[in-house]
Amino acid sequence: MNMKGLTLTRHILLEQRAHPTATGELSTILTQIGLAAKIISRVVSRAGLVDILGVTGSVNVHGEEVKRLDEYANQTFINVFGHSGLVCTLVSEEMEKPRHLSENCSQGKYTLFFDPLDGSSNIDVNGTIGTIFSVHHRLRGDLHGSEKEWFQPGTQQVVAGYIIYGSSTLLVYTAGTGVYGFTLDPSIGEFLLSHERIRVPPRGKTYSINEGNGPYWRPPTRAFIDHLKQKDPESDRPYTSRYVGALVADFHRTLLKGGIFLYPGDDKNPTGKLRLLYEAAPLAYVIEQAGGRASTGTERILDIHPVDLHQKIPLIIGSPVDVALAEDFFSGRTAQEKDRSKRV
Ligand code: AFP
C-alpha cells in the first residue's frame, strides 16, 4: 500500500497496531516530538524577523557559546514534555545535568535524550540545522533514576531520529521497523509521510569530514581520506567531498545518497567532537535500520556502554561498504585483507 501523504500521527497509530501490547505512550512521545519540531521550525523559518539570532552570553557544558535558538529549542522540549506524563528525565546537550520532570515520574516509563539544536554555528548564516532525539526505557529497581539508568548502550534505544530544518522541515525516525521521513507541510501544520522505508545505498561517492582538521589527523584517517581521493576509475575514485558542519545535514545527505561521514579522534580531540548519547547513538540506530553502519573505526557505535552523559565518541557512519573499508584502515588490517573491499 502506498502510504505517502499519511500524517505522522496516523502513521504512528498504524505502527502501534502491529504491536498489540503497546500502550500508546511511545506513540504520544513521537507526536510530542513532532509538536516540538513544529514550534522550533516556525521560529527557525522567521529567524531574521523575530528576535532570536545571536548568543545568550552563557557557555554550555562543552565550553561552547549558547545561541539564543539553542536555548529556545531546549526550552521548547522542556515545555512540551512537562506535565505530559510521558518522560521522567530529559538529557540534553544544553544541560549539564539531567532534568527531572518529577510530575511525570510516577507514570512516565521513558527517558528522552536530545540535542535540541544541532549545528548552531549555522544559525546566523541561514544554514541547515537540526534536532536529534533518542528514547530509552527507564530501568526498574535500584537503578531507577541513577546514572546506570541513563548509561545504556545504543542497542537499547526504542525510538531515535532527527529533525532537519532545511529547505523544508523533515522528521526522520525509526522504532526498529525501518526508517520513515515526514515533511512538514506548513500550510496545514502537519508532518506528512514523504520518505517511506529509507535505505542507504550500499556504497556512495561522497566523503564528509572537516578537512581543516587535517594537520591533527592520525595516520589511519589520513591514509583513508588519501585513498578516497586517489584516481582509480575502476573503483569510481576519487570520491567527491561535501561538508556542511551540521551533523544532521551531513548525515541526512549520506543517508539518502550514500557515502561516508567521519568525525574521528585526532591529536586535538582524541575522542572526536560528537556526543554518544544524543548524537552518535541515535543516528547509528537510524543508519543501521536503513541498512548502513556506524562505527568508531574499531567498534560498533550501538554496542558502546556510555560512561558519561556528555561523552564524546569518534563517529564513522554511512554506506555499509564505505564504513567497512574505513574500518579496515582504522583497525590496521593488511593490504591483502583490504583487497577484499577492492571494488572501492
Ligand atoms: P555547533 O553546534 O557548535 O555548530 O557544532 C555542530 C557539531 O556538533 C555537529 O553538528 C557537526 O557535525 C560538528 O559539530 C562540526 O564540527 P567542526 O566545526 O569541528 O567540523
Coordinates of N, CA, C and O in Angstrom, one line a residue, residues 61-62 91 96 113 147 150-151 275-278 305-312:
V61 N 28.0 23.1 28.8 CA 28.8 22.1 29.4 C 30.1 21.8 28.6 O 31.1 21.4 29.1
H62 N 30.0 22.0 27.3 CA 31.1 21.7 26.4 C 32.0 22.9 26.1 O 32.9 22.9 25.3
V91 N 17.6 14.4 29.0 CA 19.1 14.6 29.0 C 19.4 15.4 27.7 O 19.1 14.9 26.6
E96 N 23.8 20.6 31.7 CA 24.9 19.8 32.3 C 24.4 18.5 33.0 O 24.9 17.4 32.9
F113 N 16.7 11.6 25.4 CA 18.0 12.2 25.2 C 17.9 13.1 23.9 O 17.3 12.6 22.9
E147 N 22.6 7.1 37.5 CA 23.4 7.2 36.2 C 23.3 5.9 35.4 O 23.3 5.9 34.2
W150 N 20.8 5.8 32.8 CA 21.0 6.6 31.6 C 22.1 6.0 30.8 O 22.3 6.4 29.6
F151 N 23.0 5.2 31.4 CA 24.2 4.7 30.7 C 23.9 3.4 30.0 O 24.6 2.4 30.3
R275 N 28.8 13.7 20.5 CA 28.5 13.0 21.7 C 27.7 11.7 21.5 O 26.9 11.7 20.6
L276 N 28.0 10.8 22.3 CA 27.5 9.4 22.1 C 26.0 9.4 22.3 O 25.3 8.9 21.4
L277 N 25.5 9.9 23.4 CA 24.1 9.6 23.8 C 23.0 10.3 23.0 O 22.0 9.8 22.7
Y278 N 23.3 11.5 22.5 CA 22.3 12.3 21.8 C 22.7 12.7 20.4 O 22.0 13.5 19.8
H305 N 29.0 1.1 25.8 CA 28.3 1.4 27.1 C 28.8 2.8 27.5 O 30.0 2.9 27.8
P306 N 27.9 3.7 27.6 CA 28.3 5.1 28.0 C 28.9 5.1 29.4 O 28.5 4.3 30.2
V307 N 29.8 6.0 29.6 CA 30.3 6.2 31.0 C 30.1 7.6 31.5 O 30.4 8.0 32.6
D308 N 29.6 8.5 30.6 CA 29.4 9.9 30.9 C 28.2 10.4 30.1 O 28.1 10.0 28.9
L309 N 27.4 11.3 30.7 CA 26.2 11.8 29.9 C 26.6 12.5 28.7 O 25.9 12.5 27.7
H310 N 27.7 13.2 28.8 CA 28.1 14.1 27.6 C 29.4 13.5 26.9 O 30.2 14.3 26.3
Q311 N 29.6 12.2 27.0 CA 30.7 11.5 26.5 C 30.9 11.8 25.0 O 29.9 11.7 24.2
K312 N 32.1 12.1 24.5 CA 32.4 12.2 23.1 C 32.8 10.9 22.5 O 33.5 10.1 23.3

